[in-house]
Coordinates of C-alpha atoms in Angstrom, one line a residue:
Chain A
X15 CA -146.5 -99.5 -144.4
X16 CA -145.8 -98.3 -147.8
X17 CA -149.5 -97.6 -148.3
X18 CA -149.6 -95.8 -145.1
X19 CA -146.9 -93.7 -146.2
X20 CA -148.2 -93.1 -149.7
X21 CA -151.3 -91.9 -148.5
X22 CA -149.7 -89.1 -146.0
X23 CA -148.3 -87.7 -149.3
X24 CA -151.3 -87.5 -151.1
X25 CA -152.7 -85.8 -148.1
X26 CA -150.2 -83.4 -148.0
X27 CA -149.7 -82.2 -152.0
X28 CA -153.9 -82.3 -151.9
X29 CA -153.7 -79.3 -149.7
X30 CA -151.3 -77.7 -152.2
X31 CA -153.9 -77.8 -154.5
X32 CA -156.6 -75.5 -152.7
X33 CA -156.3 -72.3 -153.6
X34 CA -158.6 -69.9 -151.5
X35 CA -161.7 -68.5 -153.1
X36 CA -162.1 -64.0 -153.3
X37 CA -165.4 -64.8 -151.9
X38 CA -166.1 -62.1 -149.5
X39 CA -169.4 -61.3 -147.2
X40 CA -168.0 -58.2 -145.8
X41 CA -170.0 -55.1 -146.6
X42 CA -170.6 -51.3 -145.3
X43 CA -174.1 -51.7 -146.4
X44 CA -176.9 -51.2 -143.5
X45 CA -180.1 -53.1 -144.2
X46 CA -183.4 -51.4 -142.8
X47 CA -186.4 -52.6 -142.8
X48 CA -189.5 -50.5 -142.4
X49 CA -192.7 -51.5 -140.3
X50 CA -195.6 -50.1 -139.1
X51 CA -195.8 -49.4 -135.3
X52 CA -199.5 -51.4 -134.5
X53 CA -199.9 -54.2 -136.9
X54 CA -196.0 -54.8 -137.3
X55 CA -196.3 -55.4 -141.0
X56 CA -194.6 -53.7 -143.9
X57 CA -194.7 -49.9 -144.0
X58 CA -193.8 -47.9 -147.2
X59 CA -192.0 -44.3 -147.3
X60 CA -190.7 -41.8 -149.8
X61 CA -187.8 -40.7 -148.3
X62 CA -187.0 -36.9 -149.6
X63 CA -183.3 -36.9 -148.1
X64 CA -181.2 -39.1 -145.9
X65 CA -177.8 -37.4 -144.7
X66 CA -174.9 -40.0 -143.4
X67 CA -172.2 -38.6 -141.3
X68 CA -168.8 -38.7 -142.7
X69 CA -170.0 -38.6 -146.8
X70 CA -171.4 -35.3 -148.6
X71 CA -173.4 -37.9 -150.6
X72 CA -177.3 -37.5 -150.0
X73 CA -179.4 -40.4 -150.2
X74 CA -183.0 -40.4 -151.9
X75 CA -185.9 -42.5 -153.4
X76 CA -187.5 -41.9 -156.0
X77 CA -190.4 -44.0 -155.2
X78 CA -192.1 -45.5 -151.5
X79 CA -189.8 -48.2 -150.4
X80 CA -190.1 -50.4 -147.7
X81 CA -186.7 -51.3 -147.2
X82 CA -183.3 -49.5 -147.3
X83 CA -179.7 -50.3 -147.5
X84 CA -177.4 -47.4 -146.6
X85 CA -173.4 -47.5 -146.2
X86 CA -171.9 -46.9 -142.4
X87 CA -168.5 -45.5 -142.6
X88 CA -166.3 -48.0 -143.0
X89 CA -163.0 -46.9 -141.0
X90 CA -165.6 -45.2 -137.9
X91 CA -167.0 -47.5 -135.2
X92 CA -170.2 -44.9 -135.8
X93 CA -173.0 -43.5 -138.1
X94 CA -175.4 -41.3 -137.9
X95 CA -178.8 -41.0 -140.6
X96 CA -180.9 -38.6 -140.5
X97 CA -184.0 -39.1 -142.6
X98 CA -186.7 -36.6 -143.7
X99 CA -189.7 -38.3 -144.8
X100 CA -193.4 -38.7 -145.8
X101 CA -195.3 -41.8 -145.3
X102 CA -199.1 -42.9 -144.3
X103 CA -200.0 -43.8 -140.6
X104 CA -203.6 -44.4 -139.8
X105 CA -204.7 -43.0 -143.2
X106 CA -202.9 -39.8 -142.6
X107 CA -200.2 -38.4 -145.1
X108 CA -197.5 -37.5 -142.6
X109 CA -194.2 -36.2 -142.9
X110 CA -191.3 -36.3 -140.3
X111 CA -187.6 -35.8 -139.9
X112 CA -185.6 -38.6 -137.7
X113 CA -182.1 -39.7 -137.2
X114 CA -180.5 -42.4 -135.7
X115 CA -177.1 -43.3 -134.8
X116 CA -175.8 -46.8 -135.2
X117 CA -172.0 -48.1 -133.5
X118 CA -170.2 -51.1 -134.6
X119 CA -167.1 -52.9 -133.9
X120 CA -164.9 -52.9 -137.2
X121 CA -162.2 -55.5 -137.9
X122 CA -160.0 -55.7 -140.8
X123 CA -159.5 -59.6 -142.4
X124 CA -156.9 -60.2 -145.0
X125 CA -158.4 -63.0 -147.3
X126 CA -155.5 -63.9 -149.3
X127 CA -152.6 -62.4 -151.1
X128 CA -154.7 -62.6 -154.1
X129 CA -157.9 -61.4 -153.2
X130 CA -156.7 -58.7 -150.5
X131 CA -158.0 -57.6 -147.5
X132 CA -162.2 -56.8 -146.2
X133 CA -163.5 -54.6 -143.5
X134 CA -166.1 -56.5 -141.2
X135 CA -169.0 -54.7 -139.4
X136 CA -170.1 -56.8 -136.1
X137 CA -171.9 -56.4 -133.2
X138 CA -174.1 -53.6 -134.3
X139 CA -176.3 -51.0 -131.7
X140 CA -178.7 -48.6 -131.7
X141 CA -176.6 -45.3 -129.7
X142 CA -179.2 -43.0 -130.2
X143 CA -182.6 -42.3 -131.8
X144 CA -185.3 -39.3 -132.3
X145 CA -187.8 -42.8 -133.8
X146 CA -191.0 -42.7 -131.4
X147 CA -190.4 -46.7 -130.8
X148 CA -187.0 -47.7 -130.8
X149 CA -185.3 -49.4 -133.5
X150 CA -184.6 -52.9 -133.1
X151 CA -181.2 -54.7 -134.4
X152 CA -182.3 -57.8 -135.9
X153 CA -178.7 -58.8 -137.2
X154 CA -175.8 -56.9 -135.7
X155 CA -173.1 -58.4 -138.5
X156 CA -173.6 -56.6 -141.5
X157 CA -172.9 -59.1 -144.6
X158 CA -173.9 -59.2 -148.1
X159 CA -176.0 -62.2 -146.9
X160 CA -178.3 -60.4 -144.4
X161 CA -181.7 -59.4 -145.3
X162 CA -182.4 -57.0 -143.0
X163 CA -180.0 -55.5 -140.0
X164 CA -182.5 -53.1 -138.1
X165 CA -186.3 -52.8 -138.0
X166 CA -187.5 -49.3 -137.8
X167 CA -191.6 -49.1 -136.7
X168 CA -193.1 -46.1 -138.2
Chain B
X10 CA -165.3 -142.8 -96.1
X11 CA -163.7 -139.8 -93.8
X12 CA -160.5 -141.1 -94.3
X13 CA -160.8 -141.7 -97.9
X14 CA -162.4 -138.1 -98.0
X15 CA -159.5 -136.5 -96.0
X16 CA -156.9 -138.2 -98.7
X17 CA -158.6 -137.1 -101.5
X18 CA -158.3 -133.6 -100.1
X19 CA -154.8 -133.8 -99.4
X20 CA -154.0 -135.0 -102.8
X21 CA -155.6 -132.6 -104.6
X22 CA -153.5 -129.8 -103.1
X23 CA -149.8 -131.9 -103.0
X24 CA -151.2 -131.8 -106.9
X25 CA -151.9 -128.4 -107.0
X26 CA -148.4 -127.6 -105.6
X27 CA -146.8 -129.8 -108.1
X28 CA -147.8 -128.2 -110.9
X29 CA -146.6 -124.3 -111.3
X30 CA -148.3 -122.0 -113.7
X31 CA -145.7 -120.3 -115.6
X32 CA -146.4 -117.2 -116.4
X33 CA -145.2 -115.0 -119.6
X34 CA -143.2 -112.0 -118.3
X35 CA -140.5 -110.8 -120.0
X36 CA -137.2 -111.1 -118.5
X37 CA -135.3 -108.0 -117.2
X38 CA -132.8 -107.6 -119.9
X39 CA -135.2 -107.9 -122.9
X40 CA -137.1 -104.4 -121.6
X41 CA -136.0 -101.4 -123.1
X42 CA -135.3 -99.3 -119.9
X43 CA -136.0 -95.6 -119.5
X44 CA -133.3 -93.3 -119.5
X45 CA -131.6 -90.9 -121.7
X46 CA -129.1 -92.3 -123.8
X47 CA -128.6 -89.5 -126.4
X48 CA -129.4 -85.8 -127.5
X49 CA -129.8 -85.2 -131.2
X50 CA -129.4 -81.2 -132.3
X51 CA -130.8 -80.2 -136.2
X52 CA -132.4 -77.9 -137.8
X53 CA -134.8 -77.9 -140.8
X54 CA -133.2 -77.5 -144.1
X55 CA -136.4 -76.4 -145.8
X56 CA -137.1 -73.1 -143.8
X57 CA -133.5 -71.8 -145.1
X58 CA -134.1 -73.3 -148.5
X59 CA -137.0 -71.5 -148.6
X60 CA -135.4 -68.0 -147.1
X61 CA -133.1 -68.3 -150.0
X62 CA -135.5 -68.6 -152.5
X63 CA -138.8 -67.1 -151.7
X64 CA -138.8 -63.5 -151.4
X65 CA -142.2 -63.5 -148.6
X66 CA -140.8 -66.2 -146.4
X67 CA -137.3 -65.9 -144.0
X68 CA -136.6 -68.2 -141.2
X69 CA -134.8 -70.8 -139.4
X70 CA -135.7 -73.8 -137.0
X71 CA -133.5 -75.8 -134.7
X72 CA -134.5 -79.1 -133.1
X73 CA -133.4 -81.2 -130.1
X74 CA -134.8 -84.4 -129.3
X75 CA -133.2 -86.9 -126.2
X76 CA -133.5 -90.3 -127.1
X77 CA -134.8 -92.1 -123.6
X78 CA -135.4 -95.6 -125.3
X79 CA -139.2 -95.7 -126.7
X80 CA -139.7 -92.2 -126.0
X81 CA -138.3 -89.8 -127.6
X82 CA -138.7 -86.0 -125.8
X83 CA -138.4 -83.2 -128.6
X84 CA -137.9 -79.5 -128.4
X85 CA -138.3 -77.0 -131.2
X86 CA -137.4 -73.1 -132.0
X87 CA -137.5 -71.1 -134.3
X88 CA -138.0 -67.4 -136.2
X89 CA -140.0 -66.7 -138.8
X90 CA -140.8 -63.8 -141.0
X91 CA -143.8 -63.4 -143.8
X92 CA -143.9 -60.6 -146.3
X93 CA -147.0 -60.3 -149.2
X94 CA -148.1 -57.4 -151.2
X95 CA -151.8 -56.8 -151.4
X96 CA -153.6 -55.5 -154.0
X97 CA -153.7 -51.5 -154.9
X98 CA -150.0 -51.6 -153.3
X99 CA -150.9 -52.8 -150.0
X100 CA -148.9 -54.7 -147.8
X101 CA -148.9 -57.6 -145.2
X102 CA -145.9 -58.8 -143.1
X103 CA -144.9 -60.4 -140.1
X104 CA -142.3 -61.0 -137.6
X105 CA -141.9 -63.3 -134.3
X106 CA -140.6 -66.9 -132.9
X107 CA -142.0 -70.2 -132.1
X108 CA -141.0 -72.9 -130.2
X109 CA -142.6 -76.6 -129.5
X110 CA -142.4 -79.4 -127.1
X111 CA -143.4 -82.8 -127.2
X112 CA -142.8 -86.8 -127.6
X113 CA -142.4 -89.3 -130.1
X114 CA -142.5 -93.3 -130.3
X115 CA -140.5 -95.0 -132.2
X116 CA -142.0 -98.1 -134.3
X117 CA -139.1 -99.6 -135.0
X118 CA -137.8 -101.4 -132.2
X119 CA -135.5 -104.0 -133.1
X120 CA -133.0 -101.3 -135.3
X121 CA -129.6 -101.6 -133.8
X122 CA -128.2 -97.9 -135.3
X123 CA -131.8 -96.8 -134.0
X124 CA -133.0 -95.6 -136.9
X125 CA -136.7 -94.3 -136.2
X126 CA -140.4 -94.2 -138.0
X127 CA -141.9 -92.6 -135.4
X128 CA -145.8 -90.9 -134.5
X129 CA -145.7 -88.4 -131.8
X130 CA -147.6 -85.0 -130.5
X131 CA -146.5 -81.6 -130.5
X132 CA -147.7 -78.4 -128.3
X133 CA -146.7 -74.9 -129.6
X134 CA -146.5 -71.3 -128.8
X135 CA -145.6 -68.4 -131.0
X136 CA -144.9 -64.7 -130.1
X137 CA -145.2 -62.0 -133.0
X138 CA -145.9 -59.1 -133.9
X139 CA -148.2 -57.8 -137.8
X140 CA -148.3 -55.0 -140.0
X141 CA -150.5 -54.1 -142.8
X142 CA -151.3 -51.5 -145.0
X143 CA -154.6 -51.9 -146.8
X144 CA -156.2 -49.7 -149.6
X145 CA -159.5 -50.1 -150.4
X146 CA -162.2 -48.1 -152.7
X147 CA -165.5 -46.9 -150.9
X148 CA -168.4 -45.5 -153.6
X149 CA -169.3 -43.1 -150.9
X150 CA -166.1 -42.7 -148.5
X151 CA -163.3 -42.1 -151.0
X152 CA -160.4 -43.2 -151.0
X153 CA -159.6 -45.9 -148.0
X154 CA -156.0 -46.2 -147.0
X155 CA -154.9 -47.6 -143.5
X156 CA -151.8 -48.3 -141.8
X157 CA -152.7 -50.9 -138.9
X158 CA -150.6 -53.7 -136.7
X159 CA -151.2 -55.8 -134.2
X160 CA -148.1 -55.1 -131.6
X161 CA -148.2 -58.3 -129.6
X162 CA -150.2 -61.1 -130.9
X163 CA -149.8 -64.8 -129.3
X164 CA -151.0 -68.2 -130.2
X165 CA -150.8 -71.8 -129.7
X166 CA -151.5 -75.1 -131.6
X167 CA -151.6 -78.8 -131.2
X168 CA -149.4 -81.1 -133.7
X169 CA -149.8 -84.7 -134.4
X170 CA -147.0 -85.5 -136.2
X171 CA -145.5 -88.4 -137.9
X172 CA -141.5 -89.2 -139.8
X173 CA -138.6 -90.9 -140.2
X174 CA -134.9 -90.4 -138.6
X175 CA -131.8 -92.4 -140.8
X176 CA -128.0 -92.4 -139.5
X177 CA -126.2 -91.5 -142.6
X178 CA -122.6 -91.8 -140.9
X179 CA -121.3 -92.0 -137.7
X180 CA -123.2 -89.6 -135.8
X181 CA -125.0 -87.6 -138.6
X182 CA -128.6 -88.2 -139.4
X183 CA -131.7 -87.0 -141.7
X184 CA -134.8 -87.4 -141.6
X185 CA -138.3 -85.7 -142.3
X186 CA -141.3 -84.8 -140.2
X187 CA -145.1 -84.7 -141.4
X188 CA -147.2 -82.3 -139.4
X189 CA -151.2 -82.1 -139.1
X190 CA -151.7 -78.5 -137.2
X191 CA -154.7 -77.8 -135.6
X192 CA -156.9 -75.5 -132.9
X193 CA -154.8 -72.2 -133.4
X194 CA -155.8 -70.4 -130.5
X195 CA -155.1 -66.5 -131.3
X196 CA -154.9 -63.7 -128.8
X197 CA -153.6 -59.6 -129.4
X198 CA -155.6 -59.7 -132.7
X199 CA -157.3 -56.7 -132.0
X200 CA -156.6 -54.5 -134.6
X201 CA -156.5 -56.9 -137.7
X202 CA -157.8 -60.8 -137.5
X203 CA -154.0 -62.1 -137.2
X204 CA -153.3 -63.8 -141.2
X205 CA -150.2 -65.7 -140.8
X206 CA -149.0 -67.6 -137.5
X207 CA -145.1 -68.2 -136.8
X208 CA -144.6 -72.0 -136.6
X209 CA -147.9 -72.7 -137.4
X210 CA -149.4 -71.1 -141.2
X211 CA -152.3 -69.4 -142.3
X212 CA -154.7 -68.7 -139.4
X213 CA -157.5 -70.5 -140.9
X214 CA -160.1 -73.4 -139.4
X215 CA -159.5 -76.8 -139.7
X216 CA -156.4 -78.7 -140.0
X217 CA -153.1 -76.7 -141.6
X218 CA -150.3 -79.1 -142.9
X219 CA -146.8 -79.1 -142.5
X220 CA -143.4 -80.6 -143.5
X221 CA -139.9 -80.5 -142.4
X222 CA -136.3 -82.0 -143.9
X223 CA -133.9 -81.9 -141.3
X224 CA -130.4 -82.9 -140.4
X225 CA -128.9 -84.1 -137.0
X226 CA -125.7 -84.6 -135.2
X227 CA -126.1 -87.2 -132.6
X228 CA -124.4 -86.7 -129.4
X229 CA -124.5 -89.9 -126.7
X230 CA -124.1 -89.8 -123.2
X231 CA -123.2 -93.0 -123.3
X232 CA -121.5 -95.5 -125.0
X233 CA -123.2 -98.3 -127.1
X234 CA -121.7 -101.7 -126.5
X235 CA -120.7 -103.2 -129.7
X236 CA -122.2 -107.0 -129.3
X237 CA -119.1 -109.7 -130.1
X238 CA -119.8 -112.6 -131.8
X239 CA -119.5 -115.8 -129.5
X240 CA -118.7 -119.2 -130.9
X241 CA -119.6 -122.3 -129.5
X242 CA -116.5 -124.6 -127.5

C-alpha cells in the first residue's frame, strides 16, 4: 500500500517537471512546386515579379527555380499571387503573366506562456486561377515541415 | 436381486437427504446495506491557497459526497479564473465554472469512524468563456496585433481518481484527492484553439494531472449506534 501510494506521488511531481518545448510548425510560408504539364516532372522558371495581396513587398528570383515558398497573409483567410514569368515549354522561350488565389482557414494556438502564441494555416484551396491546368493542393496545412503545398503544371 | 436393487436405491437417497450441503452465504447483518447514511460538504483548500498567492490563478471548489455504505456518490463545483501575459505584451485569460459527478469505493471496510482510501470515477463539464490578445512580427505583414475570444466555449473530461478521507474531530474531516484527467472534449473554440480548461488544465493530449486538499463537515442522517461492551454471566 505504501508503495502504491509512493508511486502516485512520483507520478504526479514527474509531470511538474515537463516543461513545454517553443517548438512551433506554424508558418505563413506557401510551398509551390513547379511541373511541367505532359511529362509531370520538374519545370524551372525565372520569375520577373510576383505581387501578394495585402504586402507592397514584390517577390523575385534571381535565377530559374523550380520551387517557391511565398507568405499568405497571415490574419486573411485569402491570398492572391500573381506571377509574370519566363520559362521553356516544348523548347520554346515563353513568357506569361498568371495569378492565383488560395483560401485558408486560420486558427490562433497559444503554446505556452513562455513561448507565446502561433497562427495555423489549414485546409488550404485553390479559389481561383488564370493557370491553363489547374493547380493541385498537395498539402492544405501549411507547416515548416511541408515540402510542397501546391503543384502548379506549366 | 430386485429387492436388494430397490434397497439400495432407497438408501442412497435417505443418505442423500441426511447429509445437507452447507453453503457459504453471509448472513444478513454482516452486509453493508445500501442507503445513505451521511452527506459530507468541503471545499478544496488548495484552489484558495493558490488565489491568494498566484497572481494567474483565482478560484474556489466545493464538494459534496453522500456516504451510502461502499459507495460513496460525489458532486463537485466550482469557478475558476486564469490570467498569463504573453510575450510582446500580449495577454491570455479566462473565466467560467465546472462542476463533476461521480462515485467512489471505499477500501477500507472494517473502519468504525469510516475513515476512507478510496478509487472512484469522475465525469465533468465546464462552461467559460477566453480572451487573448496576441502580437506577433510578420517580415512582410508588419506589425500583427489581434484582440480575439472565444465567447462560449464548453468541454468535458473523464477522471479516475484516487485519496484518502480522515475524521479529525467529531464531525470534521480532511483528506486529499489524486486525479488522472483525460479525453478533454472542446467545443466553441472557434476563434482561438481553447488553452486552459476550468476544472480540468491545459487543453493538451494525453493525461493532465490533478490534486486537491480538502476539508469536510460531516452531516448524518442518522445516528451511529455506539456498540456496548457485553460481559459474559
Amino acid at each position: 500500500m505504501r508503495f502504491f501510494l509512493a508511486g502516485i506521488i512520483i507520478l504526479l511531481l514527474s509531470t511538474c517537471l515537463s516543461e513545454p518545448d517553443c517548438l512551433v510548425t506554424a508558418t505563413n510560408n506557401l510551398r509551390i512546386s513547379l511541373k511541367n504539364g505532359g511529362t509531370g516532372t520538374a519545370q524551372k522558371a525565372l520569375f520577373s515579379s510576383i505581387k501578394v495581396s495585402g504586402t507592397s513587398a514584390t517577390f523575385f528570383s534571381t535565377d530559374s527555380v523550380t520551387t517557391l515558398i511565398l507568405p499568405v497573409d497571415p490574419l486573411a483567410t485569402r491570398t492572391t499571387f500573381k506571377f509574370q514569368y519566363g520559362t521553356v515549354l516544348n523548347s520554346k522561350p515563353v513568357v506569361r503573366t498568371d495569378s492565383i488565389t488560395v483560401t485558408y482557414a486560420t486558427q490562433i494556438v497559444i503554446i505556452s506562456p513562455t513561448c507565446g502564441a502561433a497562427i495555423y494555416h489549414t485546409n488550404l484551396t485553390v479559389s481561383a486561377t488564370s493557370f491553363v491546368i489547374e493547380p493541385k493542393v498537395v498539402n492544405s496545412q501549411l507547416s515548416t515541415r511541408a515540402t510542397s503545398n501546391i503543384e502548379i503544371k506549366l | 436381486m430386485l429387492c436388494l436393487l430397490v434397497q439400495v436405491t432407497f438408501a442412497q437417497k435417505a443418505e442423500e437427504q441426511d447429509s445437507v450441503t452447507v453453503k457459504d452465504r453471509k448472513p444478513d447483518s454482516l452486509k453493508v446495506k445500501f442507503y445513505p447514511r451521511s452527506f459530507r460538504v468541503g471545499t478544496d483548500l488548495l484552489s484558495i491557497i493558490k488565489s491568494q498567492t498566484q497572481k494567474t490563478f483565482s478560484g474556489w471548489e466545493v464538494n459534496g459526497d453522500v456516504d451510502c455504505g461502499k459507495i460513496y456518490f460525489s458532486v463537485d463545483y466550482g469557478n475558476w479564473g486564469r490570467t498569463y501575459d504573453l510575450p510582446n505584451a500580449g495577454k491570455y485569460e479566462n473565466h467560467g465554472t465546472y462542476w463533476r459527478v461521480g462515485g467512489d469505493i471505499n477500501l477500507l471496510k472494517k473502519d468504525p469512524d469510516r475513515n476512507m482510501f478510496f478509487v472512484g470515477f469522475r465525469y465533468g463539464r465546464s462552461s467559460y468563456n477566453e480572451l487573448a490578445t496576441i502580437v506577433l512580427t510578420d517580415k512582410y505583414f508588419g506589425d500583427i496585433q489581434k484582440q480575439i475570444s472565444n465567447d462560449a466555449v464548453t468541454a468535458g473530461w473523464g477522471e479516475l481518481i484516487a485519496g484518502i478521507r480522515v475524521k479529525i474531530w467529531k464531525e470534521f474531516w480532511m483528506g486529499y484527492t489524486a486525479r488522472m484527467k483525460f479525453a478533454p472534449s472542446v467545443k466553441g473554440d472557434d476563434e482561438i484553439k481553447s488553452y486552459d480548461i476550468p476544472g480540468y488544465g491545459q487543453n493538451v493530449k494525453g493525461f493532465y494531472w490533478g490534486f486537491n486538499y480538502q476539508i469536510f463537515w460531516r452531516i448524518p442522517f442518522v445516528k451511529q449506534k455506539k456498540s456496548t461492551p457485553t460481559f459474559p454471566k
